[in-house]
Short mmCIF file of C-alpha atoms in Angstrom, two decimals:
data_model
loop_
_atom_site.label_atom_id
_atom_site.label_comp_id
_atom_site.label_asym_id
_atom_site.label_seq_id
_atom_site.Cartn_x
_atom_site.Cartn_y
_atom_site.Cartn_z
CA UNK H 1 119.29 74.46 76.04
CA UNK H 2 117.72 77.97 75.50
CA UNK H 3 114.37 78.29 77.09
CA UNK H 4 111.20 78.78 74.94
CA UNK H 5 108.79 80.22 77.16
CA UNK H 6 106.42 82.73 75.96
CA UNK H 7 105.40 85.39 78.94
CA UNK H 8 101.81 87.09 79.65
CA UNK H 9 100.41 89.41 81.70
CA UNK H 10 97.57 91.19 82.94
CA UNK H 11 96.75 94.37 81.61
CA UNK H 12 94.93 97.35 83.22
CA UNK H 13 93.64 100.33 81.97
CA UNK H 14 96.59 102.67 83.31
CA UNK H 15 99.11 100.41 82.40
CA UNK H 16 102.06 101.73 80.20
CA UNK H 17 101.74 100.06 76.52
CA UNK H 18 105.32 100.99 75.61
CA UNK H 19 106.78 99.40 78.90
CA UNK H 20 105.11 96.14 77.93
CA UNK H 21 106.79 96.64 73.92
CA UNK H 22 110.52 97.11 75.55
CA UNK H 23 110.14 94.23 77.51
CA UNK H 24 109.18 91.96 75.05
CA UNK H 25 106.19 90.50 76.05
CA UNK H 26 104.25 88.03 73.91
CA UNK H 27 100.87 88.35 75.00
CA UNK H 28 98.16 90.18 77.32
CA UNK H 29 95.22 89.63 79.34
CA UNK H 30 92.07 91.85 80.28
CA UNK H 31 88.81 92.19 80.31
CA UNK H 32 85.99 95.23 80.26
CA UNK H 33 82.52 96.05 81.03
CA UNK H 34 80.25 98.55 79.71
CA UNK H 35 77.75 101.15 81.31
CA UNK H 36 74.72 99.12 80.32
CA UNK H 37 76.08 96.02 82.13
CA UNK H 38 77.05 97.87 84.93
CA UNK H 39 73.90 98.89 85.45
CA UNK H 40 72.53 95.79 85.30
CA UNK H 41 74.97 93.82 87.58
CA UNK H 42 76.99 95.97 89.30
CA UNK H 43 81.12 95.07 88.52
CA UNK H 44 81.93 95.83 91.26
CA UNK H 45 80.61 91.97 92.55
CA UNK H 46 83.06 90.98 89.76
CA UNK H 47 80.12 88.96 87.65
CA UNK H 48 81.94 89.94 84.46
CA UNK H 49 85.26 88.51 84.87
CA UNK H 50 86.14 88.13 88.79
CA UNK H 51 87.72 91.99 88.60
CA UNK H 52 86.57 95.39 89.22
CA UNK H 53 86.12 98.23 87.89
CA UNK H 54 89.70 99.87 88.44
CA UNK H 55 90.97 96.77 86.79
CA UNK H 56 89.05 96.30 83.62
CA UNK H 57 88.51 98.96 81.07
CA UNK H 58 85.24 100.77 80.94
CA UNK H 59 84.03 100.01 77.49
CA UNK H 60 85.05 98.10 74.91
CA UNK H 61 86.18 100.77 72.49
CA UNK H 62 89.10 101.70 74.85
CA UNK H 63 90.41 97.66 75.10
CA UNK H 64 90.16 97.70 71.64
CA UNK H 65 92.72 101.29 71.78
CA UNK H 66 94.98 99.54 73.80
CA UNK H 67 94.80 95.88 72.00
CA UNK H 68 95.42 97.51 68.64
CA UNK H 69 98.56 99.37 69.78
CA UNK H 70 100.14 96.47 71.42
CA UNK H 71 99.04 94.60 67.87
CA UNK H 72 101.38 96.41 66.06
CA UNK H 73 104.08 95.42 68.00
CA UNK H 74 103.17 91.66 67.40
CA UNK H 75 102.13 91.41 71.21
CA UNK H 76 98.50 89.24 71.52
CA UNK H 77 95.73 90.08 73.72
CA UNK H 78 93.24 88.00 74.78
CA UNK H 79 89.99 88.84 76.62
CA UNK H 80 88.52 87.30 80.02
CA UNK H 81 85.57 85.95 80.01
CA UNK H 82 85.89 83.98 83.22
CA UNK H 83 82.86 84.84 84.99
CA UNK H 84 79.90 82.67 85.68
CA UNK H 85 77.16 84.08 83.77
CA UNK H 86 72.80 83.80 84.59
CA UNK H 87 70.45 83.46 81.77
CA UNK H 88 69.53 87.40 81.23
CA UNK H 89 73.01 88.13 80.87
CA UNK H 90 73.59 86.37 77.38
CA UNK H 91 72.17 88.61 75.35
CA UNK H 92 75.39 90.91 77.01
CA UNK H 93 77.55 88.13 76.07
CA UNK H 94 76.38 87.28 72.70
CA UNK H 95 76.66 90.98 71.62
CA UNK H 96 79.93 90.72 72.96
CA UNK H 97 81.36 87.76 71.99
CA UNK H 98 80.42 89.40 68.81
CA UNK H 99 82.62 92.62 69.01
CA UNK H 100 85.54 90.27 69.99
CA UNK H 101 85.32 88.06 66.94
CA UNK H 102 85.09 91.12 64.38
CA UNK H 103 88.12 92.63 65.99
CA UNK H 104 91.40 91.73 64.53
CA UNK H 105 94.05 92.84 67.28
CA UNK H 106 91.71 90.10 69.50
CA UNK H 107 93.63 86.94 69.45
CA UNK H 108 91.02 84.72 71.61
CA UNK H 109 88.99 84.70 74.80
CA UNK H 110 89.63 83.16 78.15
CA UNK H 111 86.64 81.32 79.54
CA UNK H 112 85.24 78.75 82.30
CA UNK H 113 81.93 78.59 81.84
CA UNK H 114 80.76 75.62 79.92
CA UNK H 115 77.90 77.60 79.30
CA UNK H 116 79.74 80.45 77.24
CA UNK H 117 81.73 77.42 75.36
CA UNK H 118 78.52 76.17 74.21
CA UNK H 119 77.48 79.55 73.23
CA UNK H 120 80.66 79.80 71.32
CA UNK H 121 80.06 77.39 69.55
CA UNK H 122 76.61 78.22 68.71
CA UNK H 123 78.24 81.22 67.70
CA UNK H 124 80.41 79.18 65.43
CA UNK H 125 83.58 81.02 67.38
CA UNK H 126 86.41 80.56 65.04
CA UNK H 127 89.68 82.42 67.33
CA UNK H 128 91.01 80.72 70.22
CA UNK H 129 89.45 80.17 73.28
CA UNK H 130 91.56 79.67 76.73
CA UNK H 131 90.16 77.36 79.35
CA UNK H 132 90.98 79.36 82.92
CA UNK H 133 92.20 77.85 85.75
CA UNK H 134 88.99 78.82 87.09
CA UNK H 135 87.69 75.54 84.73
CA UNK H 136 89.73 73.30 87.34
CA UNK H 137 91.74 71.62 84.90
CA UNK H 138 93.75 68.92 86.98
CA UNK H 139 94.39 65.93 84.75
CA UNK H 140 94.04 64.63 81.48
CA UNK H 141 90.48 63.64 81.60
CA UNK H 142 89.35 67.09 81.90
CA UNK H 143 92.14 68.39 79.30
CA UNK H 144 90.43 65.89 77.06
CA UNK H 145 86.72 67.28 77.96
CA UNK H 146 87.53 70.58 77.35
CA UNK H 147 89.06 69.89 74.02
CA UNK H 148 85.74 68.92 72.60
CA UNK H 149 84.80 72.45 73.40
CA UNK H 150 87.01 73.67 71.01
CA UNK H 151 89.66 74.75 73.83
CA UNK H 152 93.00 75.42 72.12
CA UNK H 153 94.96 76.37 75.52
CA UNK H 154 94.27 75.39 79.05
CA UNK H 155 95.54 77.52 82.19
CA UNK H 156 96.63 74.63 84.44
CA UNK H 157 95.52 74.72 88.09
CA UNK H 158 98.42 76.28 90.11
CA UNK H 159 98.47 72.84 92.25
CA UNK H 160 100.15 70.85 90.10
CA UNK H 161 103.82 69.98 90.45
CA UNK H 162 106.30 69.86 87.52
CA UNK H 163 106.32 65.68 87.03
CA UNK H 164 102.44 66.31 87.03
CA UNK H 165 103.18 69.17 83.87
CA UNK H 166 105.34 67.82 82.37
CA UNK H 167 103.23 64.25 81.60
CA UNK H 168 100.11 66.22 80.94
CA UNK H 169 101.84 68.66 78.69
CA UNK H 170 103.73 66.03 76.35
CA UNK H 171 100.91 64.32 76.08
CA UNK H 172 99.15 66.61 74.33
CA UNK H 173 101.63 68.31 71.71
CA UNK H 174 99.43 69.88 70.01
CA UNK H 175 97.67 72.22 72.43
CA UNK H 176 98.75 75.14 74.24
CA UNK H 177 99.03 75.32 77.90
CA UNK H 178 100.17 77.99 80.46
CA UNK H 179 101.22 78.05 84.33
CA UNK H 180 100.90 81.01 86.61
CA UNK H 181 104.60 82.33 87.98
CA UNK H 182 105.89 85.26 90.16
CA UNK H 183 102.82 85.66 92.20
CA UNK H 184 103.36 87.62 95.01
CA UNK H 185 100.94 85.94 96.91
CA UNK H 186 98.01 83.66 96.02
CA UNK H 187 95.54 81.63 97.69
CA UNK H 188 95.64 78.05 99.02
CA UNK H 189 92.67 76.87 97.63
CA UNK H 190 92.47 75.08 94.06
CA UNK H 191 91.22 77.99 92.20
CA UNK H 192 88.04 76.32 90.59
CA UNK H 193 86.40 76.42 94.24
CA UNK H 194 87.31 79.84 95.13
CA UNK H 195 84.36 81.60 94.72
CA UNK H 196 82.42 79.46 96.38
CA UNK H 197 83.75 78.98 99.58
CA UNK H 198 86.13 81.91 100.82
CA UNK H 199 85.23 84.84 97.35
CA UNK H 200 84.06 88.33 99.41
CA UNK H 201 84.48 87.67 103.01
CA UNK H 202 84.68 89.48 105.88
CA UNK H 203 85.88 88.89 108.97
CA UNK H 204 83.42 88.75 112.02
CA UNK H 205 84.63 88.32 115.43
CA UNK H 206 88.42 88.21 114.64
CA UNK H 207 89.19 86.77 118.09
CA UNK H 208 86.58 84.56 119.84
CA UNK H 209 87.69 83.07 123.08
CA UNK H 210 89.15 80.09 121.27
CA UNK H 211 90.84 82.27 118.19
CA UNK H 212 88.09 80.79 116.07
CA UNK H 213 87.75 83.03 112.70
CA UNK H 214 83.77 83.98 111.65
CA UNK H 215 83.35 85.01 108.28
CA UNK H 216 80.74 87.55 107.64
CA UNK H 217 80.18 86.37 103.40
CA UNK H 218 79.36 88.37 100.81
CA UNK H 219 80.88 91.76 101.59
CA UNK H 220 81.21 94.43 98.48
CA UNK H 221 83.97 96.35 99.65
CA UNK H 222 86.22 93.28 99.75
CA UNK H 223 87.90 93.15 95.82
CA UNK H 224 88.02 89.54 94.00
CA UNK H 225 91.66 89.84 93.80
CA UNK H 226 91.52 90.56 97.90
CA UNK H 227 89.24 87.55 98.94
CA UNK H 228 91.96 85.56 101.25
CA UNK H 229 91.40 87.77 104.07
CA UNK H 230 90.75 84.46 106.32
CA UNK H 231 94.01 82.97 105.49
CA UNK H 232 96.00 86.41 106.10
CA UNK H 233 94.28 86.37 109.43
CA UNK H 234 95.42 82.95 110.01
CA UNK H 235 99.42 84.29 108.95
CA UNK H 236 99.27 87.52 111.74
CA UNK H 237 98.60 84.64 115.00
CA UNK H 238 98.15 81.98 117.28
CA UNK H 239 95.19 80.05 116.27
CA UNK H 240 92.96 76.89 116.92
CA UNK H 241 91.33 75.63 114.85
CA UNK H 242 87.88 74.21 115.38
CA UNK H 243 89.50 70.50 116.03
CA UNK H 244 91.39 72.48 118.76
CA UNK H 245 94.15 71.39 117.25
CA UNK H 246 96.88 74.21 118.20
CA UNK H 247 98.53 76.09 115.29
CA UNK H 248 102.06 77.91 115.15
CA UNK H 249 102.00 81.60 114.11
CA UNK H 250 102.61 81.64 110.14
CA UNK H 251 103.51 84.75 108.65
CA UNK H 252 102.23 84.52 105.50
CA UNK H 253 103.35 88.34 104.35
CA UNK H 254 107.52 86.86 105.40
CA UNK H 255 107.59 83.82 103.13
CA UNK H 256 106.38 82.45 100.04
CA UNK H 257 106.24 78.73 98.12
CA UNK H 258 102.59 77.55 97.70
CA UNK H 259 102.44 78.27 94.01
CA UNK H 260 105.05 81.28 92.81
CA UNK H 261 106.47 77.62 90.63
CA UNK H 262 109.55 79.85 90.27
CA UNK H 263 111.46 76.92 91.38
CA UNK H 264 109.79 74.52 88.52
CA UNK H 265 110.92 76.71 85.47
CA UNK H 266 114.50 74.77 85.02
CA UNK H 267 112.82 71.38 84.69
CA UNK H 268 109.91 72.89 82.16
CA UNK H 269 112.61 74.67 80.01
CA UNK H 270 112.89 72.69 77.13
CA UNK H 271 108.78 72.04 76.56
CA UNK H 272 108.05 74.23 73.85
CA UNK H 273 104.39 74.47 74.28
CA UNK H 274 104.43 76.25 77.94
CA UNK H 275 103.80 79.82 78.42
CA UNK H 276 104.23 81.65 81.80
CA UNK H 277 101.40 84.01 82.92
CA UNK H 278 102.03 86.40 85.56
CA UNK H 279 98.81 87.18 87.74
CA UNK H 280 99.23 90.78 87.75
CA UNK H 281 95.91 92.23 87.01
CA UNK H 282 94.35 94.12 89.78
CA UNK H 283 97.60 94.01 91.68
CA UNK H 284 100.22 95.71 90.35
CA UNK H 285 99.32 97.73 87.92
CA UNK H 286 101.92 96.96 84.89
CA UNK H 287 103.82 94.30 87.42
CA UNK H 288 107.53 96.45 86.78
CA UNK H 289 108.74 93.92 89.83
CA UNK H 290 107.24 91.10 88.00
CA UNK H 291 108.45 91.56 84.32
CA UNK H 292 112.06 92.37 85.70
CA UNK H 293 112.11 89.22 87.87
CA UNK H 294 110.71 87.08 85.43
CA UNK H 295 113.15 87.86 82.66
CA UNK H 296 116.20 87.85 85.55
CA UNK H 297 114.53 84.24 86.14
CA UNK H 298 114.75 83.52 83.01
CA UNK H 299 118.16 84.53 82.19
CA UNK H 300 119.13 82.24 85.25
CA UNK H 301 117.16 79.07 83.72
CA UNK H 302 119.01 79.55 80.29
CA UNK H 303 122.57 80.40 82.40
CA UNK H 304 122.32 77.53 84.62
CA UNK H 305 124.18 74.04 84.48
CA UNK H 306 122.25 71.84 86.51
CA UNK H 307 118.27 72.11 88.19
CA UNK H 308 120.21 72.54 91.45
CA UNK H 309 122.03 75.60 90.44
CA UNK H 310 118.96 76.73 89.06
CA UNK H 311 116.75 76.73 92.71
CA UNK H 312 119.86 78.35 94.38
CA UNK H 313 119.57 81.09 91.88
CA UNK H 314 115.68 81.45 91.95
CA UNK H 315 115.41 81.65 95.88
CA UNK H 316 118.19 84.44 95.87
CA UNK H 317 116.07 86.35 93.46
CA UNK H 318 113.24 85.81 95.09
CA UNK H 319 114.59 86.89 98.34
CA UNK H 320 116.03 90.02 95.86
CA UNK H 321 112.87 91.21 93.96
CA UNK H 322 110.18 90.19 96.76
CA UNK H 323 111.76 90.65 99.58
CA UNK H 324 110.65 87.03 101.07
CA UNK H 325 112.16 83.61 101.39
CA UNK H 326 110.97 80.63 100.20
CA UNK H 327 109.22 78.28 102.51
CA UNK H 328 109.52 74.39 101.40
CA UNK H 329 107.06 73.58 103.66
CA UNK H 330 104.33 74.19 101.25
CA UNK H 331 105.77 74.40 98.11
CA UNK H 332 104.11 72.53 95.51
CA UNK H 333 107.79 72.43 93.33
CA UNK H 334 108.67 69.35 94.44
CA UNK H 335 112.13 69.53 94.06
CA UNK H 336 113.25 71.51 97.27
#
């Protein structure tokens, strides 16, 4: 059985349109700002969309540029609109939201705030509109909820194992759904909490007397897509934790399992309304490593005989294109 993924990924200002063409990509994802926002409320908190400025393109006009070029080429783009918005900044939105339905090389939105889904449907929104992991989409109940908002794909939560998929996918033919692969790190926490309990730290006091981490919250210079600095200071040492438990050293930057789902893609192959997304924005610019390893994954799915052969195949690539080894210790595959 032939595999009938689609494949996504992020796309930056800098990033090469042309390399994206040849490698047959079926969709994008970005997001912009404009001087008058930025003004406003600085990006550089990531309000708009949880990215930057040297991640999202600087006015609308030039995403437009690059979502028209990659429209010719029958590749989609869709924008992010993933942010959690105050009151003053809807007249922003509603302008916006605006620009983004009058566009025709804009194929939909990508959104968590139930606020902006009501206001796209005051707007009487008629593309499609992609609920982000961000939305904390973990079952079927809130699959369900989010359909009444008009949602037409939902980003599942990177948590979920591939029995938990596959039931929530079949169930719901109809709808589009995607799952993040090839990330070259990630964060441990379920991604609808992020923000709000480890977004923007800094760390204070690296090394009290008991290797107790303080975090210092709130700091600018730390990036959205950077905001796991308590967990990589976990991975460098000896630690105890606050229930003086005693921790081994874990070397988070050596290994990788918690949610790359590289291992998954064998089992998913033959679900037709799956599409992987590969978290590149902010991190790697196109993602050359990513695209490559993805479609060598891919090519591996489609080549092997058995789920099995498959895993063998995936943590030798993995080993290959990352330079890391799996860890089954917390991988969320379930089939290790």
């Amino acid at each position: 059985m032939i595999n009938n993924f689609k494949t996504i990924i992020g796309l930056n200002p800098n990033d090469n349109i042309s390399e994206l063409v040849e490698n047959g990509l079926d969709e994008v994802y970005c997001g912009y700002y404009d001087a008058g926002f930025n003004k406003k409320w600085p990006v550089a908190f990531t309000t708009v969309n949880r990215r930057g400025e040297g991640v999202n393109f600087s006015s609308f006009n030039l995403l437009k540029t690059a979502a028209r070029k990659l429209y010719k080429h029958g590749i989609k783009s869709y924008i992010t609109l993933n942010g959690y918005y105050t009151q003053e900044q809807y007249p922003w939105l509603v302008k916006n939201i605006k620009k983004i339905a009058d566009e025709d090389s804009i194929d939909g939105v990508i959104v968590n705030d139930i606020g902006v889904l009501l206001l796209l449907k005051q707007l009487k929104f008629k593309k499609n509109i992609t609920i982000s992991t961000l939305a904390t989409p973990l079952n079927n109940n809130a699959v369900e909820f989010y359909q009444k908002f008009g949602a037409t794909r939902i980003v599942l939560d990177r948590q979920l194992n591939p029995n938990e998929i596959t039931k929530m996918v079949n169930k719901y033919p109809k709808l589009e759904f995607e799952i993040f692969v090839v990330s070259t790190g990630g964060c441990l926490f379920i991604d609808g909490y992020c923000s709000f309990f480890h977004c923007l730290e800094k760390t204070k006091n690296k090394q009290s007397g008991k290797h107790i981490m303080q975090i210092e919250k709130y700091d600018i210079t730390t990036s959205g897509a950077g905001c796991c600095e308590l967990l990589n200071n976990f991975s460098q040492k000896l630690y105890t934790s606050t229930d003086n438990t005693k921790h081994d050293k874990f070397d988070l930057a050596k290994t990788m399992g918690f949610n790359c789902n590289i291992c998954m893609l064998y089992r998913l192959k033959g679900i037709k309304n799956i599409s992987l997304k590969v978290d590149s924005r902010g991190s790697n610019g196109t993602g050359v490593t990513n695209i490559s390893m993805l479609k060598t994954l891919l090519k591996a799915v489609d080549d092997s005989k058995s789920n099995k052969e498959y895993i063998a195949s995936a943590k030798k690539l993995l080993k290959r294109f990352k330079k890391v080894k799996c860890n089954p210790k917390i991988c969320l595959c379930g089939n290790l």
